[in-house]
Amino acid sequence: MNSSCPSPILCPVCREPLAPKDRMWGCENGHPFNIAKEGYLNLLLSHQRKSKTPGDDPEMVMARRRFFDSGAYDPLTEAIVQLPMIGRDKVSILDSGCGEGHLLGSLSEKQDGFFYGIDISKKAVQVASKRWKNAAWIVANGMRDIPIADASMDVILSILAPRNNQEFSRILKPDGTLIVGVPGPNHLMELRQQLQFSSGDFKEKADAAAEKCAPEFIETGREAIQTRATLNGEQISDLIRMTPIFWRSSDEAKEEIAKLDQLTVTISFTLLVMEKE
Ligand SMILES: C[S@@+](CC[C@H](N)C(=O)[O-])C[C@H]1O[C@@H](n2cnc3c(N)ncnc32)[C@H](O)[C@@H]1O
Ligand SMILES: [Zn+2]
């Protein structure tokens, strides 16, 4: 946690600003929050979660970590890094549903700025904060009251994660930008074919996502990322483990695919650039 930046982080109990105090964070009403040994803050209150371990489970988190580390999703990271509203000095960015932190972590290494990652999965936030020290990592529910101040962020990233348009609109500065990342046409088509999913799974998700961002946001730009990658056996099993495909596949289909030592897949994402209405 970089405690030298002005903090837009709010106390989840009373919504007053939180600031570092001794080896903890606290608000003016005396609500204390420990800094975990990895450096993150846990601001998820027990009534803000439906289970004891919400969000991606540790196996999914580590599969996603290995898959990103393998470089297969580099085109997604690079496309985000190159967006003009991101590559500016001193930009403040919230990544809501940041997962194991690859996107925000990469940005925090490349440029000066203020970086905040929230995820409801403690394991995801733990591994993010262990690796990337130039960002603030917070366990929080992005679908409830997000513990980030009004009009404090230049950019919000919501990449393959649940969206909370009202909260995103509150947190963004008036001229801020929401970047929504969704699977693009034919994303992982070959994997889905192997698992005998129906063609309905190939539907373009961007139009529906853009519509769902109304009335708070309007789309001002769209970028397609399309590439193909030949995955090895470990990448294939990590990819299945880290996506909902895992839960929707039969054991037989998973056994069949586990025998593959290579598969060429389409990797396709759509980035929506959204501004406040
Ligand atoms: C498919 S992963 C994407 C992670 C990351 N954005 C990426 O692109 O690698 C979705 C993430 O959303 C998180 N998530 C799910 N529900 C959430 C919620 N209500 N609040 C915050 N994060 C949530 C999950 O724990 C998971 O890490
Ligand atoms: Zn408080």
mmCIF file of C-alpha atoms and ligand atoms in Angstrom:
data_model
loop_
_atom_site.group_PDB
_atom_site.id
_atom_site.type_symbol
_atom_site.label_atom_id
_atom_site.label_comp_id
_atom_site.label_asym_id
_atom_site.label_seq_id
_atom_site.Cartn_x
_atom_site.Cartn_y
_atom_site.Cartn_z
ATOM 1 C CA MET A 1 0.000 0.000 0.000
ATOM 2 C CA ASN A 2 1.478 3.337 -1.041
ATOM 3 C CA SER A 3 0.474 5.542 1.862
ATOM 4 C CA SER A 4 2.191 8.670 0.487
ATOM 5 C CA CYS A 5 -0.614 9.370 -2.058
ATOM 6 C CA PRO A 6 -3.742 11.303 -1.106
ATOM 7 C CA SER A 7 -6.195 8.549 -0.282
ATOM 8 C CA PRO A 8 -9.670 8.329 -1.818
ATOM 9 C CA ILE A 9 -10.298 5.145 0.188
ATOM 10 C CA LEU A 10 -13.412 5.335 2.401
ATOM 11 C CA CYS A 11 -14.276 3.632 5.643
ATOM 12 C CA PRO A 12 -16.832 0.943 4.765
ATOM 13 C CA VAL A 13 -18.659 1.541 8.061
ATOM 14 C CA CYS A 14 -19.194 5.344 8.104
ATOM 15 C CA ARG A 15 -17.978 6.400 4.598
ATOM 16 C CA GLU A 16 -15.504 8.942 6.030
ATOM 17 C CA PRO A 17 -12.005 8.962 4.457
ATOM 18 C CA LEU A 18 -9.559 6.332 5.669
ATOM 19 C CA ALA A 19 -5.947 7.235 6.344
ATOM 20 C CA PRO A 20 -2.916 5.303 7.544
ATOM 21 C CA LYS A 21 -2.491 5.460 11.338
ATOM 22 C CA ASP A 22 0.434 3.669 12.951
ATOM 23 C CA ARG A 23 0.430 0.213 11.364
ATOM 24 C CA MET A 24 -3.287 0.332 10.517
ATOM 25 C CA TRP A 25 -5.788 2.408 8.559
ATOM 26 C CA GLY A 26 -8.568 4.322 10.341
ATOM 27 C CA CYS A 27 -11.266 6.969 9.930
ATOM 28 C CA GLU A 28 -12.101 9.948 12.147
ATOM 29 C CA ASN A 29 -14.789 7.863 13.853
ATOM 30 C CA GLY A 30 -12.194 5.402 15.074
ATOM 31 C CA HIS A 31 -13.011 2.408 12.853
ATOM 32 C CA PRO A 32 -9.728 0.490 12.499
ATOM 33 C CA PHE A 33 -8.581 -1.767 9.631
ATOM 34 C CA ASN A 34 -5.473 -3.927 9.709
ATOM 35 C CA ILE A 35 -2.962 -3.953 6.911
ATOM 36 C CA ALA A 36 -2.434 -7.585 5.936
ATOM 37 C CA LYS A 37 1.156 -8.815 5.808
ATOM 38 C CA GLU A 38 1.026 -8.752 1.986
ATOM 39 C CA GLY A 39 0.003 -5.073 2.195
ATOM 40 C CA TYR A 40 -3.692 -5.133 1.274
ATOM 41 C CA LEU A 41 -6.721 -3.798 3.172
ATOM 42 C CA ASN A 42 -9.752 -5.940 3.855
ATOM 43 C CA LEU A 43 -12.763 -3.586 3.806
ATOM 44 C CA LEU A 44 -15.367 -6.284 3.179
ATOM 45 C CA LEU A 45 -17.865 -6.228 6.026
ATOM 46 C CA SER A 46 -19.508 -9.524 6.927
ATOM 47 C CA HIS A 47 -22.989 -8.368 5.823
ATOM 48 C CA GLN A 48 -21.585 -7.450 2.400
ATOM 49 C CA ARG A 49 -20.849 -11.051 1.461
ATOM 50 C CA LYS A 50 -23.069 -14.037 0.869
ATOM 51 C CA SER A 51 -20.479 -16.687 1.735
ATOM 52 C CA LYS A 52 -17.330 -16.835 3.866
ATOM 53 C CA THR A 53 -15.156 -17.074 0.733
ATOM 54 C CA PRO A 54 -16.878 -15.038 -1.999
ATOM 55 C CA GLY A 55 -15.546 -14.473 -5.528
ATOM 56 C CA ASP A 56 -13.004 -16.578 -7.383
ATOM 57 C CA ASP A 57 -11.681 -19.476 -5.332
ATOM 58 C CA PRO A 58 -7.923 -19.958 -4.755
ATOM 59 C CA GLU A 59 -7.598 -22.536 -7.549
ATOM 60 C CA MET A 60 -9.235 -20.190 -10.066
ATOM 61 C CA VAL A 61 -7.039 -17.316 -8.917
ATOM 62 C CA MET A 62 -3.826 -19.315 -9.279
ATOM 63 C CA ALA A 63 -4.903 -20.728 -12.669
ATOM 64 C CA ARG A 64 -5.539 -17.134 -13.849
ATOM 65 C CA ARG A 65 -2.159 -16.057 -12.461
ATOM 66 C CA ARG A 66 -0.324 -18.838 -14.341
ATOM 67 C CA PHE A 67 -2.300 -18.193 -17.523
ATOM 68 C CA PHE A 68 -1.503 -14.450 -17.506
ATOM 69 C CA ASP A 69 2.116 -15.240 -16.658
ATOM 70 C CA SER A 70 2.294 -17.523 -19.703
ATOM 71 C CA GLY A 71 1.711 -14.443 -21.893
ATOM 72 C CA ALA A 72 -1.364 -15.771 -23.683
ATOM 73 C CA TYR A 73 -3.478 -12.744 -22.677
ATOM 74 C CA ASP A 74 -0.721 -10.170 -23.303
ATOM 75 C CA PRO A 75 -2.689 -8.688 -26.248
ATOM 76 C CA LEU A 76 -5.467 -7.734 -23.783
ATOM 77 C CA THR A 77 -3.034 -6.123 -21.347
ATOM 78 C CA GLU A 78 -1.249 -4.284 -24.166
ATOM 79 C CA ALA A 79 -4.489 -2.951 -25.663
ATOM 80 C CA ILE A 80 -5.497 -1.531 -22.272
ATOM 81 C CA VAL A 81 -2.068 -0.038 -21.600
ATOM 82 C CA GLN A 82 -2.227 1.759 -24.958
ATOM 83 C CA LEU A 83 -5.622 3.415 -24.446
ATOM 84 C CA PRO A 84 -5.026 7.203 -24.575
ATOM 85 C CA MET A 85 -6.968 7.978 -21.388
ATOM 86 C CA ILE A 86 -4.746 5.530 -19.485
ATOM 87 C CA GLY A 87 -1.283 6.397 -20.746
ATOM 88 C CA ARG A 88 -1.274 9.838 -19.081
ATOM 89 C CA ASP A 89 0.734 11.047 -16.137
ATOM 90 C CA LYS A 90 -0.771 10.963 -12.644
ATOM 91 C CA VAL A 91 -3.912 9.240 -13.800
ATOM 92 C CA SER A 92 -6.004 7.609 -11.056
ATOM 93 C CA ILE A 93 -7.372 4.196 -11.961
ATOM 94 C CA LEU A 94 -9.766 1.876 -10.133
ATOM 95 C CA ASP A 95 -9.835 -1.743 -11.352
ATOM 96 C CA SER A 96 -13.106 -3.210 -10.095
ATOM 97 C CA GLY A 97 -12.979 -7.019 -10.008
ATOM 98 C CA CYS A 98 -9.203 -6.853 -10.500
ATOM 99 C CA GLY A 99 -8.614 -10.579 -9.948
ATOM 100 C CA GLU A 100 -4.978 -11.516 -9.357
ATOM 101 C CA GLY A 101 -4.022 -8.034 -10.503
ATOM 102 C CA HIS A 102 -2.227 -8.501 -13.820
ATOM 103 C CA LEU A 103 -3.813 -5.593 -15.684
ATOM 104 C CA LEU A 104 -3.600 -2.967 -12.957
ATOM 105 C CA GLY A 105 -0.251 -4.317 -11.746
ATOM 106 C CA SER A 106 1.230 -3.978 -15.255
ATOM 107 C CA LEU A 107 -0.044 -0.392 -15.493
ATOM 108 C CA SER A 108 1.407 0.439 -12.090
ATOM 109 C CA GLU A 109 4.833 -0.719 -13.267
ATOM 110 C CA LYS A 110 4.745 1.249 -16.514
ATOM 111 C CA GLN A 111 3.628 4.699 -15.406
ATOM 112 C CA ASP A 112 3.267 7.161 -12.594
ATOM 113 C CA GLY A 113 -0.197 7.367 -11.129
ATOM 114 C CA PHE A 114 -2.627 6.205 -8.464
ATOM 115 C CA PHE A 115 -3.796 2.621 -8.771
ATOM 116 C CA TYR A 116 -6.599 0.964 -6.773
ATOM 117 C CA GLY A 117 -7.650 -2.648 -7.271
ATOM 118 C CA ILE A 118 -10.709 -4.133 -5.578
ATOM 119 C CA ASP A 119 -11.942 -7.687 -5.646
ATOM 120 C CA ILE A 120 -14.286 -9.665 -3.434
ATOM 121 C CA SER A 121 -11.912 -12.669 -3.504
ATOM 122 C CA LYS A 122 -9.394 -12.441 -0.666
ATOM 123 C CA LYS A 123 -7.032 -14.853 -2.390
ATOM 124 C CA ALA A 124 -7.018 -12.687 -5.535
ATOM 125 C CA VAL A 125 -6.211 -9.531 -3.560
ATOM 126 C CA GLN A 126 -3.576 -11.376 -1.527
ATOM 127 C CA VAL A 127 -1.613 -12.523 -4.570
ATOM 128 C CA ALA A 128 -2.014 -9.137 -6.305
ATOM 129 C CA SER A 129 -0.638 -7.249 -3.301
ATOM 130 C CA LYS A 130 2.208 -9.689 -2.848
ATOM 131 C CA ARG A 131 3.481 -8.983 -6.352
ATOM 132 C CA TRP A 132 2.654 -5.332 -7.137
ATOM 133 C CA LYS A 133 3.623 -2.765 -4.529
ATOM 134 C CA ASN A 134 2.779 0.453 -6.429
ATOM 135 C CA ALA A 135 -0.966 -0.101 -6.149
ATOM 136 C CA ALA A 136 -3.478 -0.217 -3.299
ATOM 137 C CA TRP A 137 -5.267 -3.567 -3.178
ATOM 138 C CA ILE A 138 -8.567 -3.856 -1.326
ATOM 139 C CA VAL A 139 -10.955 -6.705 -0.574
ATOM 140 C CA ALA A 140 -14.404 -5.198 -1.188
ATOM 141 C CA ASN A 141 -17.713 -5.972 -2.845
ATOM 142 C CA GLY A 142 -17.847 -4.050 -6.111
ATOM 143 C CA MET A 143 -21.572 -4.680 -6.348
ATOM 144 C CA ARG A 144 -22.356 -2.875 -3.080
ATOM 145 C CA ASP A 145 -21.199 0.528 -1.806
ATOM 146 C CA ILE A 146 -17.649 0.701 -3.151
ATOM 147 C CA PRO A 147 -15.298 2.202 -0.507
ATOM 148 C CA ILE A 148 -13.897 4.837 -2.889
ATOM 149 C CA ALA A 149 -14.687 8.580 -2.745
ATOM 150 C CA ASP A 150 -17.026 10.481 -5.092
ATOM 151 C CA ALA A 151 -15.484 11.912 -8.287
ATOM 152 C CA SER A 152 -12.024 10.626 -7.404
ATOM 153 C CA MET A 153 -11.026 8.426 -10.379
ATOM 154 C CA ASP A 154 -10.047 9.311 -13.956
ATOM 155 C CA VAL A 155 -10.568 5.750 -15.173
ATOM 156 C CA ILE A 156 -12.453 2.693 -13.976
ATOM 157 C CA LEU A 157 -11.571 -0.688 -15.473
ATOM 158 C CA SER A 158 -14.205 -3.406 -15.424
ATOM 159 C CA ILE A 159 -12.628 -6.276 -17.298
ATOM 160 C CA LEU A 160 -14.558 -9.558 -17.445
ATOM 161 C CA ALA A 161 -16.018 -8.596 -14.073
ATOM 162 C CA PRO A 162 -19.425 -7.635 -12.650
ATOM 163 C CA ARG A 163 -20.404 -3.993 -13.205
ATOM 164 C CA ASN A 164 -22.008 -1.507 -10.826
ATOM 165 C CA ASN A 165 -22.914 1.433 -13.070
ATOM 166 C CA GLN A 166 -24.358 3.658 -10.365
ATOM 167 C CA GLU A 167 -21.301 3.321 -8.179
ATOM 168 C CA PHE A 168 -18.940 3.676 -11.159
ATOM 169 C CA SER A 169 -20.714 6.910 -12.123
ATOM 170 C CA ARG A 170 -20.435 8.255 -8.555
ATOM 171 C CA ILE A 171 -16.721 7.428 -8.298
ATOM 172 C CA LEU A 172 -15.624 8.729 -11.709
ATOM 173 C CA LYS A 173 -14.631 12.362 -12.182
ATOM 174 C CA PRO A 174 -17.076 14.240 -14.489
ATOM 175 C CA ASP A 175 -14.759 13.722 -17.477
ATOM 176 C CA GLY A 176 -13.699 10.229 -16.393
ATOM 177 C CA THR A 177 -13.846 7.073 -18.502
ATOM 178 C CA LEU A 178 -15.200 3.613 -17.828
ATOM 179 C CA ILE A 179 -13.464 0.831 -19.768
ATOM 180 C CA VAL A 180 -15.526 -2.332 -19.985
ATOM 181 C CA GLY A 181 -13.885 -5.521 -21.262
ATOM 182 C CA VAL A 182 -16.067 -8.394 -22.479
ATOM 183 C CA PRO A 183 -15.366 -11.563 -24.462
ATOM 184 C CA GLY A 184 -15.422 -10.770 -28.192
ATOM 185 C CA PRO A 185 -16.839 -12.767 -31.116
ATOM 186 C CA ASN A 186 -15.694 -16.400 -31.168
ATOM 187 C CA HIS A 187 -13.581 -16.042 -28.000
ATOM 188 C CA LEU A 188 -12.134 -19.500 -27.188
ATOM 189 C CA MET A 189 -14.383 -20.951 -29.903
ATOM 190 C CA GLU A 190 -12.165 -23.997 -30.444
ATOM 191 C CA LEU A 191 -12.183 -24.840 -26.739
ATOM 192 C CA ARG A 192 -15.964 -24.534 -26.626
ATOM 193 C CA GLN A 193 -16.212 -26.771 -29.694
ATOM 194 C CA GLN A 194 -14.037 -29.382 -27.995
ATOM 195 C CA LEU A 195 -16.350 -29.225 -24.997
ATOM 196 C CA GLN A 196 -19.377 -29.457 -27.307
ATOM 197 C CA PHE A 197 -20.973 -26.204 -26.214
ATOM 198 C CA SER A 198 -23.811 -24.857 -28.356
ATOM 199 C CA SER A 199 -23.237 -22.088 -30.906
ATOM 200 C CA GLY A 200 -25.245 -19.771 -28.623
ATOM 201 C CA ASP A 201 -22.053 -19.464 -26.590
ATOM 202 C CA PHE A 202 -20.345 -17.557 -29.417
ATOM 203 C CA LYS A 203 -22.692 -14.559 -29.168
ATOM 204 C CA GLU A 204 -21.182 -11.080 -29.298
ATOM 205 C CA LYS A 205 -21.508 -9.660 -25.797
ATOM 206 C CA ALA A 206 -20.413 -6.071 -26.442
ATOM 207 C CA ASP A 207 -23.751 -4.644 -27.659
ATOM 208 C CA ALA A 208 -25.604 -6.055 -24.666
ATOM 209 C CA ALA A 209 -22.908 -4.766 -22.288
ATOM 210 C CA ALA A 210 -23.049 -1.269 -23.822
ATOM 211 C CA GLU A 211 -26.836 -1.213 -23.472
ATOM 212 C CA LYS A 212 -26.617 -2.311 -19.854
ATOM 213 C CA CYS A 213 -24.309 0.613 -19.059
ATOM 214 C CA ALA A 214 -27.158 3.040 -19.855
ATOM 215 C CA PRO A 215 -28.486 5.360 -18.532
ATOM 216 C CA GLU A 216 -25.335 6.249 -16.552
ATOM 217 C CA PHE A 217 -22.909 5.846 -19.489
ATOM 218 C CA ILE A 218 -22.768 6.233 -23.249
ATOM 219 C CA GLU A 219 -20.362 4.424 -25.534
ATOM 220 C CA THR A 220 -17.796 6.685 -27.169
ATOM 221 C CA GLY A 221 -15.438 4.079 -28.583
ATOM 222 C CA ARG A 222 -14.872 0.393 -29.101
ATOM 223 C CA GLU A 223 -11.756 -1.649 -29.709
ATOM 224 C CA ALA A 224 -11.584 -5.255 -30.856
ATOM 225 C CA ILE A 225 -8.703 -7.507 -29.867
ATOM 226 C CA GLN A 226 -8.491 -10.625 -32.024
ATOM 227 C CA THR A 227 -5.626 -13.076 -32.132
ATOM 228 C CA ARG A 228 -4.917 -16.797 -32.151
ATOM 229 C CA ALA A 229 -2.646 -18.634 -29.755
ATOM 230 C CA THR A 230 -1.409 -22.201 -29.608
ATOM 231 C CA LEU A 231 -1.741 -23.347 -26.014
ATOM 232 C CA ASN A 232 0.118 -26.177 -24.337
ATOM 233 C CA GLY A 233 -1.478 -28.705 -21.971
ATOM 234 C CA GLU A 234 -0.924 -26.637 -18.827
ATOM 235 C CA GLN A 235 -2.348 -23.498 -20.449
ATOM 236 C CA ILE A 236 -5.429 -25.421 -21.606
ATOM 237 C CA SER A 237 -6.148 -26.784 -18.135
ATOM 238 C CA ASP A 238 -5.549 -23.368 -16.497
ATOM 239 C CA LEU A 239 -7.853 -21.696 -19.013
ATOM 240 C CA ILE A 240 -10.634 -24.153 -18.277
ATOM 241 C CA ARG A 241 -10.101 -23.862 -14.521
ATOM 242 C CA MET A 242 -10.184 -20.053 -14.487
ATOM 243 C CA THR A 243 -13.409 -19.579 -16.473
ATOM 244 C CA PRO A 244 -17.073 -20.546 -16.007
ATOM 245 C CA ILE A 245 -16.411 -23.165 -18.706
ATOM 246 C CA PHE A 246 -15.136 -25.402 -15.888
ATOM 247 C CA TRP A 247 -18.466 -25.522 -14.072
ATOM 248 C CA ARG A 248 -20.454 -26.016 -17.259
ATOM 249 C CA SER A 249 -18.433 -28.930 -18.696
ATOM 250 C CA SER A 250 -19.095 -32.599 -18.088
ATOM 251 C CA ASP A 251 -16.413 -34.703 -16.414
ATOM 252 C CA GLU A 252 -16.062 -36.747 -19.634
ATOM 253 C CA ALA A 253 -15.442 -33.611 -21.719
ATOM 254 C CA LYS A 254 -12.853 -32.391 -19.199
ATOM 255 C CA GLU A 255 -11.102 -35.768 -19.284
ATOM 256 C CA GLU A 256 -10.976 -35.672 -23.097
ATOM 257 C CA ILE A 257 -9.535 -32.196 -23.171
ATOM 258 C CA ALA A 258 -6.979 -33.058 -20.483
ATOM 259 C CA LYS A 259 -5.448 -35.498 -23.018
ATOM 260 C CA LEU A 260 -4.653 -32.680 -25.468
ATOM 261 C CA ASP A 261 -1.107 -31.402 -25.374
ATOM 262 C CA GLN A 262 -1.805 -28.534 -27.732
ATOM 263 C CA LEU A 263 -4.780 -26.523 -29.010
ATOM 264 C CA THR A 264 -4.912 -23.383 -31.141
ATOM 265 C CA VAL A 265 -7.637 -21.037 -29.897
ATOM 266 C CA THR A 266 -9.145 -17.718 -30.912
ATOM 267 C CA ILE A 267 -8.565 -15.057 -28.290
ATOM 268 C CA SER A 268 -11.040 -12.236 -28.715
ATOM 269 C CA PHE A 269 -12.016 -9.355 -26.454
ATOM 270 C CA THR A 270 -13.975 -6.178 -26.992
ATOM 271 C CA LEU A 271 -13.112 -3.065 -25.012
ATOM 272 C CA LEU A 272 -15.927 -0.525 -24.663
ATOM 273 C CA VAL A 273 -14.986 3.055 -23.904
ATOM 274 C CA MET A 274 -17.845 4.620 -21.937
ATOM 275 C CA GLU A 275 -18.328 8.178 -20.727
ATOM 276 C CA LYS A 276 -20.766 9.628 -18.251
ATOM 277 C CA GLU A 277 -24.120 10.600 -19.786
HETATM 278 C C1 LIG B 1 -13.161 -13.326 -14.671
HETATM 279 S S1 LIG B 1 -12.337 -12.630 -13.286
HETATM 280 C C2 LIG B 1 -11.535 -11.225 -14.038
HETATM 281 C C3 LIG B 1 -10.398 -10.701 -13.216
HETATM 282 C C4 LIG B 1 -9.592 -9.566 -13.882
HETATM 283 N N1 LIG B 1 -10.402 -8.395 -14.166
HETATM 284 C C5 LIG B 1 -8.909 -10.060 -15.123
HETATM 285 O O1 LIG B 1 -9.293 -9.620 -16.222
HETATM 286 O O2 LIG B 1 -8.003 -10.884 -15.005
HETATM 287 C C6 LIG B 1 -13.670 -11.880 -12.377
HETATM 288 C C7 LIG B 1 -13.271 -11.325 -11.020
HETATM 289 O O3 LIG B 1 -14.395 -10.633 -10.446
HETATM 290 C C8 LIG B 1 -14.379 -10.879 -9.057
HETATM 291 N N2 LIG B 1 -15.708 -10.589 -8.502
HETATM 292 C C9 LIG B 1 -16.846 -11.323 -8.619
HETATM 293 N N3 LIG B 1 -17.861 -10.706 -7.963
HETATM 294 C C10 LIG B 1 -17.344 -9.559 -7.429
HETATM 295 C C11 LIG B 1 -17.889 -8.518 -6.628
HETATM 296 N N4 LIG B 1 -19.174 -8.510 -6.269
HETATM 297 N N5 LIG B 1 -17.059 -7.514 -6.244
HETATM 298 C C12 LIG B 1 -15.753 -7.499 -6.609
HETATM 299 N N6 LIG B 1 -15.186 -8.476 -7.366
HETATM 300 C C13 LIG B 1 -15.971 -9.480 -7.762
HETATM 301 C C14 LIG B 1 -13.954 -12.330 -8.946
HETATM 302 O O4 LIG B 1 -13.465 -12.659 -7.636
HETATM 303 C C15 LIG B 1 -12.872 -12.392 -10.024
HETATM 304 O O5 LIG B 1 -11.600 -12.093 -9.498
HETATM 305 ZN ZN ZN B 2 -15.483 4.867 9.900
#
